[in-house]
mmCIF file of C-alpha atoms in Angstrom:
data_model
loop_
_atom_site.group_PDB
_atom_site.id
_atom_site.type_symbol
_atom_site.label_atom_id
_atom_site.label_comp_id
_atom_site.label_asym_id
_atom_site.label_seq_id
_atom_site.Cartn_x
_atom_site.Cartn_y
_atom_site.Cartn_z
ATOM 1 C CA MET A 1 -7.796 -11.439 26.471
ATOM 2 C CA LEU A 2 -10.704 -13.424 27.954
ATOM 3 C CA LYS A 3 -12.048 -16.239 25.779
ATOM 4 C CA ILE A 4 -15.793 -16.921 25.983
ATOM 5 C CA ALA A 5 -17.670 -19.798 24.338
ATOM 6 C CA ILE A 6 -21.306 -19.390 23.299
ATOM 7 C CA GLN A 7 -23.663 -21.444 21.147
ATOM 8 C CA LYS A 8 -23.111 -21.062 17.426
ATOM 9 C CA SER A 9 -26.838 -21.732 16.889
ATOM 10 C CA GLY A 10 -29.823 -22.850 18.914
ATOM 11 C CA ARG A 11 -32.023 -21.451 21.622
ATOM 12 C CA LEU A 12 -29.305 -19.603 23.593
ATOM 13 C CA TYR A 13 -27.429 -18.013 20.673
ATOM 14 C CA GLU A 14 -29.628 -14.928 20.130
ATOM 15 C CA ASP A 15 -29.911 -14.076 23.832
ATOM 16 C CA SER A 16 -26.173 -14.550 24.396
ATOM 17 C CA ILE A 17 -25.314 -12.159 21.556
ATOM 18 C CA LYS A 18 -27.945 -9.707 22.777
ATOM 19 C CA LEU A 19 -26.479 -9.775 26.292
ATOM 20 C CA LEU A 20 -22.983 -8.983 25.019
ATOM 21 C CA LYS A 21 -24.375 -6.074 22.987
ATOM 22 C CA GLU A 22 -26.290 -4.758 26.011
ATOM 23 C CA CYS A 23 -23.004 -4.901 27.908
ATOM 24 C CA GLY A 24 -21.547 -2.547 25.298
ATOM 25 C CA ILE A 25 -19.377 -5.229 23.677
ATOM 26 C CA GLU A 26 -19.153 -4.849 19.897
ATOM 27 C CA LEU A 27 -18.474 -7.930 17.771
ATOM 28 C CA ASN A 28 -17.954 -8.458 14.080
ATOM 29 C CA ASN A 29 -19.284 -11.918 13.330
ATOM 30 C CA GLY A 30 -20.009 -11.498 9.641
ATOM 31 C CA ASN A 31 -20.292 -14.584 7.470
ATOM 32 C CA LYS A 32 -20.942 -16.696 10.583
ATOM 33 C CA GLN A 33 -17.311 -16.918 11.674
ATOM 34 C CA LEU A 34 -16.564 -19.396 14.457
ATOM 35 C CA LYS A 35 -14.337 -16.880 16.247
ATOM 36 C CA ALA A 36 -14.674 -13.124 16.743
ATOM 37 C CA VAL A 37 -12.710 -10.520 18.688
ATOM 38 C CA ALA A 38 -14.507 -7.598 20.338
ATOM 39 C CA PHE A 39 -13.599 -4.100 19.137
ATOM 40 C CA ASN A 40 -13.898 -2.408 22.520
ATOM 41 C CA PHE A 41 -13.410 -5.014 25.265
ATOM 42 C CA PRO A 42 -10.618 -7.578 25.853
ATOM 43 C CA ILE A 43 -12.737 -10.585 24.934
ATOM 44 C CA GLU A 44 -12.667 -13.185 22.173
ATOM 45 C CA VAL A 45 -15.818 -15.170 21.370
ATOM 46 C CA TYR A 46 -15.870 -18.798 20.204
ATOM 47 C CA PHE A 47 -19.072 -20.087 18.593
ATOM 48 C CA LEU A 48 -19.448 -23.777 19.487
ATOM 49 C CA ARG A 49 -21.971 -26.588 19.847
ATOM 50 C CA ASP A 50 -23.666 -26.232 23.226
ATOM 51 C CA ASP A 51 -22.781 -29.792 24.264
ATOM 52 C CA ASP A 52 -19.084 -29.031 23.713
ATOM 53 C CA ILE A 53 -18.894 -25.837 25.752
ATOM 54 C CA PRO A 54 -18.366 -27.402 29.232
ATOM 55 C CA GLN A 55 -15.500 -29.501 27.865
ATOM 56 C CA TYR A 56 -13.857 -26.486 26.198
ATOM 57 C CA VAL A 57 -14.076 -24.502 29.440
ATOM 58 C CA TYR A 58 -12.762 -27.434 31.479
ATOM 59 C CA ASP A 59 -9.819 -27.896 29.069
ATOM 60 C CA ASN A 60 -9.069 -24.149 29.267
ATOM 61 C CA VAL A 61 -9.552 -23.719 25.526
ATOM 62 C CA ALA A 62 -12.228 -21.219 26.537
ATOM 63 C CA ASP A 63 -11.975 -19.353 29.839
ATOM 64 C CA ILE A 64 -15.724 -18.916 30.321
ATOM 65 C CA GLY A 65 -18.875 -20.076 28.576
ATOM 66 C CA ILE A 66 -22.608 -19.479 28.344
ATOM 67 C CA VAL A 67 -24.518 -22.756 28.413
ATOM 68 C CA GLY A 68 -27.790 -24.226 29.627
ATOM 69 C CA GLU A 69 -27.619 -25.448 33.223
ATOM 70 C CA ASN A 70 -29.029 -28.751 31.970
ATOM 71 C CA VAL A 71 -25.965 -29.232 29.733
ATOM 72 C CA LEU A 72 -23.602 -28.145 32.511
ATOM 73 C CA LEU A 73 -25.018 -30.756 34.896
ATOM 74 C CA GLU A 74 -25.277 -33.473 32.248
ATOM 75 C CA LYS A 75 -21.628 -33.110 31.236
ATOM 76 C CA ALA A 76 -20.564 -32.938 34.912
ATOM 77 C CA LYS A 77 -17.281 -31.130 34.264
ATOM 78 C CA ASP A 78 -15.443 -29.581 37.205
ATOM 79 C CA ILE A 79 -16.020 -25.934 36.277
ATOM 80 C CA ASP A 80 -17.582 -23.049 38.186
ATOM 81 C CA LEU A 81 -21.126 -21.750 37.788
ATOM 82 C CA VAL A 82 -20.465 -18.011 38.024
ATOM 83 C CA TYR A 83 -23.787 -16.302 37.213
ATOM 84 C CA ARG A 84 -27.388 -17.269 36.447
ATOM 85 C CA LEU A 85 -28.347 -15.249 33.387
ATOM 86 C CA GLY A 86 -32.136 -15.534 33.544
ATOM 87 C CA PHE A 87 -32.814 -16.386 29.885
ATOM 88 C CA GLY A 88 -33.277 -19.714 28.117
ATOM 89 C CA LYS A 89 -35.542 -20.964 30.883
ATOM 90 C CA CYS A 90 -36.889 -24.470 30.435
ATOM 91 C CA ARG A 91 -37.278 -27.717 32.341
ATOM 92 C CA LEU A 92 -36.051 -31.266 31.860
ATOM 93 C CA SER A 93 -39.104 -33.464 32.148
ATOM 94 C CA ILE A 94 -40.332 -37.003 31.693
ATOM 95 C CA ALA A 95 -43.338 -37.403 29.393
ATOM 96 C CA VAL A 96 -45.491 -40.385 28.503
ATOM 97 C CA PRO A 97 -48.194 -40.967 25.866
ATOM 98 C CA LYS A 98 -51.511 -39.323 26.749
ATOM 99 C CA SER A 99 -53.225 -42.703 26.594
ATOM 100 C CA ILE A 100 -51.200 -44.052 29.537
ATOM 101 C CA GLU A 101 -52.682 -43.734 33.033
ATOM 102 C CA TYR A 102 -50.001 -42.190 35.238
ATOM 103 C CA ASN A 103 -50.160 -41.773 39.014
ATOM 104 C CA SER A 104 -46.606 -41.539 40.336
ATOM 105 C CA VAL A 105 -42.941 -41.961 39.467
ATOM 106 C CA LYS A 106 -43.262 -45.664 40.331
ATOM 107 C CA ASP A 107 -45.296 -46.092 37.142
ATOM 108 C CA LEU A 108 -42.005 -45.706 35.247
ATOM 109 C CA ASP A 109 -40.782 -49.072 36.585
ATOM 110 C CA GLY A 110 -39.950 -51.423 33.733
ATOM 111 C CA LEU A 111 -40.395 -48.814 31.008
ATOM 112 C CA LYS A 112 -37.888 -47.866 28.311
ATOM 113 C CA ILE A 113 -37.196 -44.112 28.397
ATOM 114 C CA ALA A 114 -35.542 -42.296 25.474
ATOM 115 C CA THR A 115 -33.409 -39.245 26.254
ATOM 116 C CA SER A 116 -30.403 -37.128 25.341
ATOM 117 C CA TYR A 117 -29.774 -36.570 29.065
ATOM 118 C CA SER A 118 -28.908 -40.037 30.333
ATOM 119 C CA VAL A 119 -26.763 -38.864 33.284
ATOM 120 C CA LEU A 120 -29.476 -36.651 34.777
ATOM 121 C CA LEU A 121 -32.194 -39.217 34.063
ATOM 122 C CA GLN A 122 -30.235 -42.105 35.596
ATOM 123 C CA LYS A 123 -29.641 -40.069 38.742
ATOM 124 C CA TYR A 124 -33.312 -39.142 39.005
ATOM 125 C CA LEU A 125 -34.407 -42.761 38.591
ATOM 126 C CA ALA A 126 -31.855 -43.963 41.140
ATOM 127 C CA ASP A 127 -32.911 -41.285 43.660
ATOM 128 C CA ASN A 128 -36.521 -42.434 43.296
ATOM 129 C CA LYS A 129 -35.620 -46.159 43.312
ATOM 130 C CA VAL A 130 -37.131 -46.677 39.863
ATOM 131 C CA ASN A 131 -35.846 -49.503 37.654
ATOM 132 C CA ALA A 132 -36.279 -48.314 34.071
ATOM 133 C CA GLU A 133 -34.218 -48.820 30.920
ATOM 134 C CA VAL A 134 -32.572 -45.644 29.603
ATOM 135 C CA HIS A 135 -32.213 -45.471 25.819
ATOM 136 C CA GLU A 136 -29.845 -42.650 24.843
ATOM 137 C CA ILE A 137 -30.485 -40.891 21.524
ATOM 138 C CA SER A 138 -29.113 -37.614 20.195
ATOM 139 C CA GLY A 139 -32.232 -35.946 18.776
ATOM 140 C CA SER A 140 -35.942 -36.132 17.846
ATOM 141 C CA VAL A 141 -36.612 -37.631 21.260
ATOM 142 C CA GLU A 142 -40.317 -36.732 21.225
ATOM 143 C CA ILE A 143 -41.136 -39.162 18.402
ATOM 144 C CA ALA A 144 -39.592 -42.192 20.166
ATOM 145 C CA PRO A 145 -42.854 -43.535 21.686
ATOM 146 C CA SER A 146 -44.838 -43.179 18.440
ATOM 147 C CA ILE A 147 -42.288 -45.243 16.449
ATOM 148 C CA GLY A 148 -41.935 -47.915 19.113
ATOM 149 C CA LEU A 149 -38.427 -46.955 20.199
ATOM 150 C CA ALA A 150 -39.406 -46.206 23.803
ATOM 151 C CA ASP A 151 -42.358 -46.110 26.194
ATOM 152 C CA ALA A 152 -41.574 -42.618 27.515
ATOM 153 C CA ILE A 153 -39.139 -39.755 26.977
ATOM 154 C CA CYS A 154 -37.029 -37.363 29.031
ATOM 155 C CA ASP A 155 -36.441 -34.082 27.215
ATOM 156 C CA LEU A 156 -36.367 -30.297 27.535
ATOM 157 C CA VAL A 157 -39.758 -28.602 27.739
ATOM 158 C CA SER A 158 -40.536 -24.907 27.322
ATOM 159 C CA SER A 159 -44.193 -24.363 26.417
ATOM 160 C CA GLY A 160 -45.166 -28.031 26.133
ATOM 161 C CA SER A 161 -46.543 -27.567 22.608
ATOM 162 C CA THR A 162 -44.099 -30.098 21.097
ATOM 163 C CA LEU A 163 -45.201 -32.727 23.598
ATOM 164 C CA PHE A 164 -48.849 -32.025 22.844
ATOM 165 C CA THR A 165 -48.280 -32.258 19.089
ATOM 166 C CA ASN A 166 -46.654 -35.666 19.530
ATOM 167 C CA GLY A 167 -49.394 -37.055 21.771
ATOM 168 C CA LEU A 168 -47.402 -36.835 25.007
ATOM 169 C CA LYS A 169 -48.064 -35.458 28.484
ATOM 170 C CA GLU A 170 -45.542 -34.150 30.993
ATOM 171 C CA VAL A 171 -45.555 -36.206 34.209
ATOM 172 C CA GLU A 172 -42.302 -35.488 36.096
ATOM 173 C CA VAL A 173 -39.970 -32.476 36.232
ATOM 174 C CA ILE A 174 -36.354 -33.519 36.806
ATOM 175 C CA LEU A 175 -34.681 -30.123 36.587
ATOM 176 C CA LYS A 176 -35.510 -26.448 36.064
ATOM 177 C CA SER A 177 -32.854 -24.886 33.873
ATOM 178 C CA GLU A 178 -31.687 -21.528 32.514
ATOM 179 C CA ALA A 179 -28.617 -20.125 30.810
ATOM 180 C CA VAL A 180 -25.615 -19.815 33.117
ATOM 181 C CA LEU A 181 -22.158 -18.302 32.857
ATOM 182 C CA THR A 182 -19.450 -20.860 33.658
ATOM 183 C CA ALA A 183 -15.714 -20.432 34.185
ATOM 184 C CA ASN A 184 -12.561 -22.473 34.361
ATOM 185 C CA LYS A 185 -11.402 -22.927 37.959
ATOM 186 C CA ASN A 186 -7.824 -21.850 37.222
ATOM 187 C CA LEU A 187 -8.155 -18.441 35.595
ATOM 188 C CA SER A 188 -5.125 -16.189 35.816
ATOM 189 C CA ALA A 189 -5.317 -13.018 37.887
ATOM 190 C CA GLU A 190 -5.463 -10.971 34.677
ATOM 191 C CA LYS A 191 -8.391 -12.972 33.307
ATOM 192 C CA LYS A 192 -10.207 -12.877 36.648
ATOM 193 C CA ALA A 193 -9.957 -9.078 36.533
ATOM 194 C CA ILE A 194 -11.502 -9.000 33.040
ATOM 195 C CA LEU A 195 -14.233 -11.408 34.172
ATOM 196 C CA GLU A 196 -15.055 -9.090 37.094
ATOM 197 C CA LYS A 197 -15.447 -6.187 34.662
ATOM 198 C CA LEU A 198 -17.736 -8.309 32.497
ATOM 199 C CA LEU A 199 -19.788 -9.392 35.519
ATOM 200 C CA LEU A 200 -20.234 -5.744 36.539
ATOM 201 C CA ARG A 201 -21.722 -5.036 33.112
ATOM 202 C CA ILE A 202 -23.897 -8.158 33.102
ATOM 203 C CA ASN A 203 -25.205 -7.421 36.573
ATOM 204 C CA SER A 204 -26.054 -3.826 35.655
ATOM 205 C CA VAL A 205 -27.996 -5.028 32.594
ATOM 206 C CA LYS A 206 -29.867 -7.767 34.475
ATOM 207 C CA THR A 207 -30.656 -5.489 37.427
ATOM 208 C CA ALA A 208 -32.005 -2.831 35.069
ATOM 209 C CA LYS A 209 -34.316 -5.349 33.397
ATOM 210 C CA ASN A 210 -35.794 -6.240 36.782
ATOM 211 C CA ASN A 211 -36.588 -2.643 37.730
ATOM 212 C CA LYS A 212 -38.512 0.358 36.419
ATOM 213 C CA TYR A 213 -37.879 4.062 36.951
ATOM 214 C CA ILE A 214 -41.002 5.801 38.235
ATOM 215 C CA MET A 215 -41.952 9.490 38.521
ATOM 216 C CA LEU A 216 -45.140 10.848 40.106
ATOM 217 C CA ASN A 217 -46.742 13.854 41.757
ATOM 218 C CA ALA A 218 -48.220 13.522 45.247
ATOM 219 C CA PRO A 219 -49.550 15.659 48.088
ATOM 220 C CA ASN A 220 -46.950 16.202 50.814
ATOM 221 C CA LYS A 221 -49.268 14.727 53.440
ATOM 222 C CA GLN A 222 -48.997 11.336 51.658
ATOM 223 C CA LEU A 223 -45.220 11.316 51.163
ATOM 224 C CA LYS A 224 -44.505 9.118 54.181
ATOM 225 C CA ASN A 225 -46.923 6.467 52.895
ATOM 226 C CA ILE A 226 -45.447 6.696 49.396
ATOM 227 C CA PHE A 227 -41.890 6.363 50.713
ATOM 228 C CA SER A 228 -42.877 3.077 52.344
ATOM 229 C CA LEU A 229 -43.760 1.745 48.871
ATOM 230 C CA LEU A 230 -40.829 3.282 46.971
ATOM 231 C CA PRO A 231 -37.613 2.922 48.920
ATOM 232 C CA GLY A 232 -35.545 3.356 45.749
ATOM 233 C CA MET A 233 -31.860 2.412 45.733
ATOM 234 C CA LYS A 234 -31.294 4.385 48.960
ATOM 235 C CA SER A 235 -34.325 6.661 49.209
ATOM 236 C CA PRO A 236 -36.662 8.400 46.745
ATOM 237 C CA THR A 237 -35.771 11.732 45.161
ATOM 238 C CA VAL A 238 -38.265 14.449 46.189
ATOM 239 C CA VAL A 239 -38.589 17.825 44.438
ATOM 240 C CA PRO A 240 -41.137 20.464 45.572
ATOM 241 C CA LEU A 241 -43.645 21.508 42.918
ATOM 242 C CA ALA A 242 -44.711 25.077 42.172
ATOM 243 C CA GLU A 243 -48.119 24.220 43.602
ATOM 244 C CA GLU A 244 -47.847 24.485 47.362
ATOM 245 C CA GLY A 245 -48.319 21.249 49.301
ATOM 246 C CA TRP A 246 -47.275 18.992 46.402
ATOM 247 C CA SER A 247 -44.011 17.280 45.425
ATOM 248 C CA SER A 248 -42.568 15.262 42.562
ATOM 249 C CA VAL A 249 -41.236 11.850 43.627
ATOM 250 C CA GLN A 250 -38.740 9.791 41.614
ATOM 251 C CA SER A 251 -37.714 6.258 42.491
ATOM 252 C CA VAL A 252 -37.162 2.680 41.326
ATOM 253 C CA VAL A 253 -39.662 -0.161 41.608
ATOM 254 C CA ASN A 254 -39.073 -3.875 41.121
ATOM 255 C CA GLU A 255 -40.759 -5.380 38.060
ATOM 256 C CA ASN A 256 -42.301 -8.185 40.149
ATOM 257 C CA ASP A 257 -44.011 -5.698 42.476
ATOM 258 C CA PHE A 258 -44.893 -3.140 39.825
ATOM 259 C CA TRP A 259 -48.680 -3.372 39.472
ATOM 260 C CA GLU A 260 -49.298 -3.907 43.164
ATOM 261 C CA VAL A 261 -47.242 -0.789 43.920
ATOM 262 C CA ILE A 262 -49.072 1.265 41.279
ATOM 263 C CA GLU A 263 -52.464 0.343 42.759
ATOM 264 C CA LYS A 264 -51.353 1.403 46.240
ATOM 265 C CA LEU A 265 -49.827 4.650 44.953
ATOM 266 C CA LYS A 266 -53.207 5.586 43.514
ATOM 267 C CA GLN A 267 -54.765 4.980 46.930
ATOM 268 C CA PHE A 268 -52.297 7.511 48.349
ATOM 269 C CA ASP A 269 -53.430 10.188 45.846
ATOM 270 C CA ALA A 270 -50.440 9.870 43.495
ATOM 271 C CA GLU A 271 -51.020 11.537 40.119
ATOM 272 C CA GLY A 272 -49.252 11.828 36.766
ATOM 273 C CA ILE A 273 -47.421 8.542 37.233
ATOM 274 C CA ILE A 274 -44.740 8.023 34.563
ATOM 275 C CA VAL A 275 -42.901 4.709 34.244
ATOM 276 C CA MET A 276 -39.727 4.267 32.182
ATOM 277 C CA PRO A 277 -37.396 1.345 31.462
ATOM 278 C CA ILE A 278 -33.858 1.465 32.839
ATOM 279 C CA GLU A 279 -31.055 0.732 30.387
ATOM 280 C CA LYS A 280 -28.305 0.100 32.969
ATOM 281 C CA MET A 281 -28.394 0.015 36.768
ATOM 282 C CA ILE A 282 -25.158 -0.163 38.763
ATOM 283 C CA VAL A 283 -25.644 -0.835 42.465
#
């Protein structure tokens, strides 16, 4: 049985549960239990505070955990980063009141900065040879300047709307973060085997999200040009149509290149283009 720790609430909880479901893992977590065993996969889930997850993984109470990279680096536990999950993206940034003129990181000299991430902030200040006072608080960091507790803050930023609401502006980005899968360094061979099975499922789900399945009709004289745009996993599937000189082409296109590829396909006389999401993609 592999033990995984995820947030019991907060910004990563919903996406973590969704990922397990997309991997075909069924949980019964009724009544907000703090522990749940999967029905159809050898995994047990612990629902914990995000700040505690690196410690639980390090102590081998949990074998693996899903946590923000910012928390992983702040806690600095000797555990492995196994997989970047791509959700929960944010950044750890320094912000100052809008009224302050700010030109460079040197303007932080002599200021008091409130944060819940003192380790990462201290390292950033030291790397930039800035002498500032770090005031560690556990929450509501964004209100610190307005109540006179600090001159600036260092906190997680997603859209920036919370900073704006509290009269702050983002001036330095310390770290770009996302949810990551971590693991204890001393997993048994049995647990490593289960983790590999889980990683296969996770990778198939994440790969599918980054690709689209595409079908189109095209004149045979343009197939070579179309193949250059749609390499597929190995090569496109081509089926002759009843109309002479035409074929149906099926392939996979990366989400990041999607619209650029579609525009070029139209230039090569592609017609009847159908695009579908991919549920799982095992490469």
